[in-house]
Amino acid sequence: MKRISLTQYLVEQQRRQGHITPQLRLLIEVVARSCKQIAISVSKGALGDVLGSAETENVQGEMQKKLDIIANEVLIEANEWGGHLAAMASEEMEGIYVVPNRFPQGEYLLLFDPLDGSSNIDVNASIGTIFSVLKKPDGSAGEAVAEADFLQPGTGQAAAGYCIYGPQTMLVLTVGNGVAMFTLDREQGAWTLTHDGLKIPADTKEFAINMSNQRHWAPPVQRYIAECLAGTTGPRGKDFNMRWIASMVADVHRILTRGGVFLYPWDRREPEKAGKLRLMYEANPMSLIIEQACGAATNGRQRILDIVPGRLHERVSVILGSKNEVERATTYHTDAA
Ligand code: AHM
Ligand code: MG
């Protein structure tokens, strides 16, 4: 069977479908190349001295792992000189990173969580890189890029994707024309299309949530999960299975593969925060991918992609995955309001 490479896929998206511009194609290729480089570091583990903490704190007040910093640097260094970007923003950096003057500036903005699921690094479980691409707003061409340019709702994303560093290294991508998966052929160093037109089943019997936070949840989440746990004798009339990898990339990847619902809701531990996950680096790109695969994503009240961000590192409550389950859990929230 003839295999299609990432390059060929992108050229076709550009040429036949008109979904992407040459600049966006370059951008995606550069991100994909960075992910290959990160995958090499990840796979070396202790041999590459990449495990453990860097003993520094990021802007979120979280301890950084060595790989958080390595992955962040790889993405910045690879993307700053190509002429496709105006600026970047990362979960690991306080402010935006404007492309230095010595390089040409492009029209796109790149946002990323360089290494998601950091708590899994040292235990050799799946982790990933999540990215989102926005366009510099119309009318701002020629003007200096500013943080405000990034504060666009997720519907404005020109592309979104993630790379999962698991038993296989895979790149999952949407340019707004469905979801495609590429597997890294390590011998050839090539991304090869292995799944296209992904569709998440609307119904599922699998949920993903960190159950240890149960006592802190709001009533709508308590109700939704209690009904799942009640199984065949409860109101749902069926048994549910539970999975929680504590790596959003790995949990979303499972949901794309066989369905399911993922929840990281607001809870009472830090009531002033809307949730744990970040809107612009995690929730928006994942929501675009999930919607493009016929799933749904809300914060319990509204579609995540419609949220207008107030600031770069904004947090959000997340319910995403199989459409009917997301709708049910969302209804429980709106009913309770
Ligand atoms: P990170 O970006 O610092 O790795 O945090 C995000 C991760 C998600 O991948 C995952 O869904 C969640 O945090 C797990 O959180 P918890 O350890 O509270 O279950
Ligand atoms: Mg993360």
XYZ file of C-alpha atoms and ligand atoms in Angstrom:
357
model
C 0.000 0.000 0.000
C 1.288 3.439 -0.932
C 1.931 5.530 2.136
C 1.313 9.266 2.203
C 3.811 11.482 4.014
C 2.929 14.517 6.101
C 4.445 16.719 3.385
C 2.271 15.178 0.708
C -0.820 15.462 2.898
C -0.096 19.149 3.501
C 0.647 19.874 -0.147
C -2.696 18.318 -1.042
C -4.476 20.374 1.614
C -2.858 23.457 0.158
C -3.230 22.702 -3.534
C -6.515 20.899 -3.912
C -8.523 21.889 -0.899
C -7.200 25.391 -0.376
C -7.326 24.764 3.359
C -3.845 26.001 4.104
C -1.458 28.629 2.869
C 2.206 27.896 2.026
C 3.196 29.702 5.250
C 0.917 27.504 7.343
C 2.269 24.419 5.607
C 5.809 25.434 6.527
C 4.723 26.162 10.080
C 3.176 22.703 10.530
C 6.217 21.021 9.011
C 8.494 22.893 11.411
C 6.352 21.990 14.426
C 6.331 18.358 13.280
C 10.118 18.438 12.951
C 10.434 19.891 16.450
C 8.254 17.084 17.782
C 10.611 14.554 16.212
C 13.470 16.185 18.064
C 11.521 16.188 21.342
C 10.624 12.527 20.764
C 14.339 11.692 20.569
C 15.000 13.409 23.932
C 11.967 11.751 25.519
C 13.042 8.313 24.358
C 16.569 8.681 25.726
C 15.289 9.063 29.291
C 17.996 8.599 31.899
C 20.585 7.963 29.159
C 20.086 11.530 27.942
C 19.894 12.959 31.461
C 16.458 14.402 30.663
C 14.459 13.003 33.581
C 13.626 14.777 36.808
C 13.018 18.313 37.927
C 14.769 21.420 36.646
C 14.243 22.988 40.105
C 12.604 26.055 38.525
C 9.021 27.300 38.626
C 6.987 28.363 35.612
C 4.508 31.241 35.413
C 1.741 28.909 36.610
C 3.649 28.297 39.845
C 4.363 24.684 38.829
C 7.763 23.032 39.187
C 9.314 22.551 35.775
C 10.758 19.255 34.648
C 13.923 19.225 32.581
C 11.925 18.043 29.588
C 9.450 20.953 29.922
C 12.354 23.316 29.350
C 14.053 21.250 26.642
C 10.807 20.921 24.651
C 10.086 24.636 24.991
C 13.541 25.537 23.667
C 13.306 23.104 20.768
C 10.010 24.622 19.624
C 11.238 28.193 19.888
C 14.555 27.614 18.156
C 12.959 25.695 15.294
C 10.176 28.193 14.697
C 11.725 31.623 15.096
C 13.664 31.912 11.826
C 11.367 30.480 9.145
C 9.433 33.661 8.401
C 6.068 32.030 9.059
C 5.482 33.417 12.558
C 4.972 36.780 14.204
C 5.162 35.457 17.759
C 4.796 32.443 20.018
C 3.255 31.796 23.426
C 3.916 28.853 25.683
C 2.586 27.395 28.895
C 6.168 27.600 30.153
C 6.765 31.323 29.430
C 5.218 34.305 31.136
C 4.843 36.616 28.155
C 4.740 36.182 24.404
C 7.927 35.504 22.445
C 8.123 37.915 19.520
C 10.168 36.706 16.548
C 13.482 38.614 16.789
C 14.069 41.491 14.362
C 16.864 39.677 12.569
C 14.298 37.274 11.114
C 11.367 38.030 8.809
C 7.974 38.098 10.489
C 5.075 36.008 9.247
C 1.348 36.278 9.808
C 0.798 33.386 12.197
C 0.872 33.020 15.961
C 1.894 29.709 17.507
C 0.835 28.587 20.984
C 1.986 25.427 22.704
C 2.175 23.292 25.773
C 5.638 21.941 24.994
C 5.415 18.892 27.245
C 1.968 17.987 28.498
C 1.437 15.392 31.197
C 4.728 16.224 32.880
C 3.949 14.058 35.909
C 4.264 11.041 33.607
C 7.782 11.791 32.346
C 9.680 9.986 35.066
C 7.380 6.952 35.090
C 7.784 6.293 31.363
C 4.107 6.793 30.509
C 2.751 8.663 27.491
C 3.230 12.420 27.300
C 2.845 14.913 24.459
C 3.201 18.310 22.855
C 0.017 20.295 22.133
C -0.098 23.213 19.690
C -2.538 25.755 18.332
C -2.142 28.150 15.409
C -3.859 31.527 15.164
C -3.551 34.267 12.589
C -2.505 37.766 13.512
C -5.803 39.681 13.477
C -6.796 41.414 10.249
C -5.863 45.061 10.237
C -2.827 44.529 12.456
C -0.476 43.761 9.562
C 2.619 45.917 9.821
C 1.944 46.679 13.489
C 4.050 45.249 16.282
C 2.587 42.011 17.530
C 1.125 42.184 21.048
C -0.304 39.803 23.613
C -3.795 41.094 22.766
C -3.406 39.598 19.267
C -3.436 36.147 20.861
C -6.695 36.675 22.732
C -8.931 35.163 20.069
C -11.576 32.491 20.575
C -10.623 28.942 19.554
C -12.901 29.125 16.514
C -10.169 31.293 14.977
C -7.565 28.517 15.016
C -6.074 27.881 11.576
C -4.696 24.536 12.738
C -4.289 22.534 15.913
C -2.596 19.311 16.846
C -0.624 17.271 19.261
C 2.210 14.816 19.204
C 1.986 11.835 21.538
C 5.209 10.257 22.759
C 3.957 6.779 23.545
C 4.692 3.241 22.357
C 4.401 4.903 18.956
C 5.152 8.552 18.322
C 2.149 10.012 16.530
C 1.164 13.425 15.234
C -2.541 14.248 15.250
C -3.519 17.230 13.159
C -6.468 19.272 12.006
C -6.405 22.161 9.573
C -10.185 22.452 9.825
C -10.795 19.641 7.367
C -11.189 16.594 9.635
C -8.537 14.929 11.742
C -5.536 13.021 10.421
C -3.023 10.892 12.330
C 0.578 10.362 11.295
C 2.876 7.752 12.778
C 6.592 8.427 12.990
C 8.534 5.911 10.938
C 11.714 5.984 13.027
C 13.929 4.268 10.463
C 13.056 6.813 7.803
C 12.489 9.706 10.179
C 9.236 10.353 8.309
C 5.695 11.159 9.416
C 3.396 8.767 7.603
C -0.380 9.109 7.348
C -1.921 6.153 9.162
C -5.511 7.329 9.862
C -7.633 10.001 8.223
C -11.147 11.342 8.717
C -11.289 10.222 12.338
C -14.738 9.984 13.916
C -15.452 9.653 17.620
C -18.554 7.555 18.359
C -21.359 9.709 19.819
C -21.973 7.244 22.663
C -19.509 5.676 25.037
C -19.197 3.576 28.185
C -15.876 5.049 29.285
C -15.175 8.185 31.301
C -11.931 9.861 32.352
C -11.698 12.022 35.459
C -9.359 12.296 38.431
C -11.597 10.573 41.007
C -9.391 11.663 43.909
C -10.907 15.144 43.557
C -14.464 13.866 43.941
C -15.202 15.563 47.252
C -14.298 18.942 45.746
C -16.544 18.743 42.655
C -19.643 20.838 42.011
C -23.066 19.087 42.135
C -23.503 18.665 38.329
C -20.201 16.743 38.088
C -21.097 14.701 41.198
C -24.396 13.775 39.546
C -22.911 12.866 36.177
C -20.196 10.625 37.607
C -22.484 9.068 40.258
C -24.846 8.008 37.475
C -21.980 6.467 35.494
C -20.792 4.602 38.599
C -24.298 3.284 39.338
C -23.969 1.117 36.215
C -26.719 -1.195 34.987
C -28.894 -0.660 38.063
C -28.658 3.157 37.854
C -30.413 5.704 35.612
C -27.972 5.111 32.748
C -28.772 1.398 32.615
C -25.240 0.424 31.588
C -21.870 -0.171 33.193
C -19.078 2.345 32.624
C -15.340 1.813 32.611
C -12.913 4.433 33.918
C -9.461 5.511 32.675
C -7.274 8.375 33.879
C -3.744 8.652 32.541
C -3.163 12.162 33.972
C -1.806 13.111 30.565
C -4.391 14.972 28.531
C -2.721 14.005 25.281
C -2.935 10.308 26.149
C -6.531 10.565 27.410
C -7.638 12.508 24.314
C -5.792 10.074 22.065
C -7.713 7.156 23.571
C -10.985 9.045 23.101
C -10.163 9.735 19.438
C -9.373 6.077 18.991
C -12.347 4.422 20.706
C -14.604 7.119 22.172
C -15.060 8.277 25.746
C -15.576 11.420 27.759
C -12.865 13.439 29.527
C -13.593 15.824 32.389
C -11.293 18.180 34.216
C -13.910 20.338 35.917
C -13.692 23.339 38.180
C -13.427 22.209 41.796
C -13.305 23.698 45.270
C -9.589 23.210 45.853
C -8.791 26.532 44.186
C -12.244 28.082 43.719
C -10.914 31.268 42.147
C -9.485 29.302 39.209
C -11.895 28.265 36.464
C -10.167 24.890 36.197
C -6.724 23.338 36.041
C -6.217 23.160 32.300
C -5.195 26.097 30.175
C -7.629 27.420 27.580
C -5.158 28.468 24.932
C -2.525 25.719 25.083
C -4.632 22.694 25.996
C -8.411 23.149 25.816
C -8.673 25.078 22.531
C -6.463 22.867 20.365
C -7.950 19.684 21.838
C -11.491 21.024 21.413
C -10.893 21.806 17.737
C -9.529 18.308 17.163
C -12.434 16.718 19.044
C -15.060 18.761 17.179
C -13.396 18.002 13.853
C -13.769 14.326 14.752
C -17.527 14.775 15.417
C -17.178 15.036 19.199
C -18.018 17.998 21.440
C -16.212 20.165 23.995
C -17.695 22.536 26.586
C -16.794 24.119 29.889
C -20.145 22.930 31.286
C -21.890 26.081 30.160
C -20.658 26.954 26.701
C -18.692 25.609 23.790
C -14.998 25.962 24.626
C -14.143 27.244 21.146
C -16.509 30.212 21.628
C -14.806 31.486 24.790
C -13.127 34.860 24.291
C -9.937 34.685 26.356
C -9.264 37.494 28.787
C -5.615 36.598 29.227
C -2.947 34.326 27.826
C -2.702 31.825 30.669
C -6.445 31.633 31.308
C -7.711 28.386 32.797
C -10.905 26.595 31.956
C -13.114 23.742 33.043
C -13.144 21.006 30.379
C -15.660 18.364 29.304
C -14.858 16.797 25.939
C -15.264 13.665 23.869
C -18.230 11.589 22.699
C -20.970 14.028 21.748
C -23.943 12.587 23.622
C -22.030 12.276 26.892
C -20.637 15.807 26.660
C -24.137 17.110 25.964
C -25.550 15.201 28.935
C -22.884 16.439 31.355
C -23.346 19.985 30.021
C -27.115 19.796 30.492
C -26.578 18.832 34.122
C -24.607 22.065 34.526
C -27.095 24.295 32.723
C -30.040 22.670 34.596
C -28.304 23.417 37.906
C -27.595 27.058 37.014
P 0.859 19.847 32.679
O 0.626 20.656 31.432
O 1.554 20.622 33.734
O 1.458 18.520 32.417
O -0.612 19.614 33.333
C -1.688 19.187 32.545
C -2.032 17.754 32.870
C -2.948 17.144 31.841
O -2.194 16.523 30.853
C -3.732 16.139 32.643
O -5.018 15.910 32.103
C -3.830 16.778 34.004
O -2.763 17.709 34.082
C -3.697 15.796 35.118
O -3.881 16.457 36.312
P -3.951 15.683 37.726
O -2.546 15.278 38.041
O -4.513 16.723 38.632
O -4.860 14.503 37.555
Mg -0.269 20.709 29.903
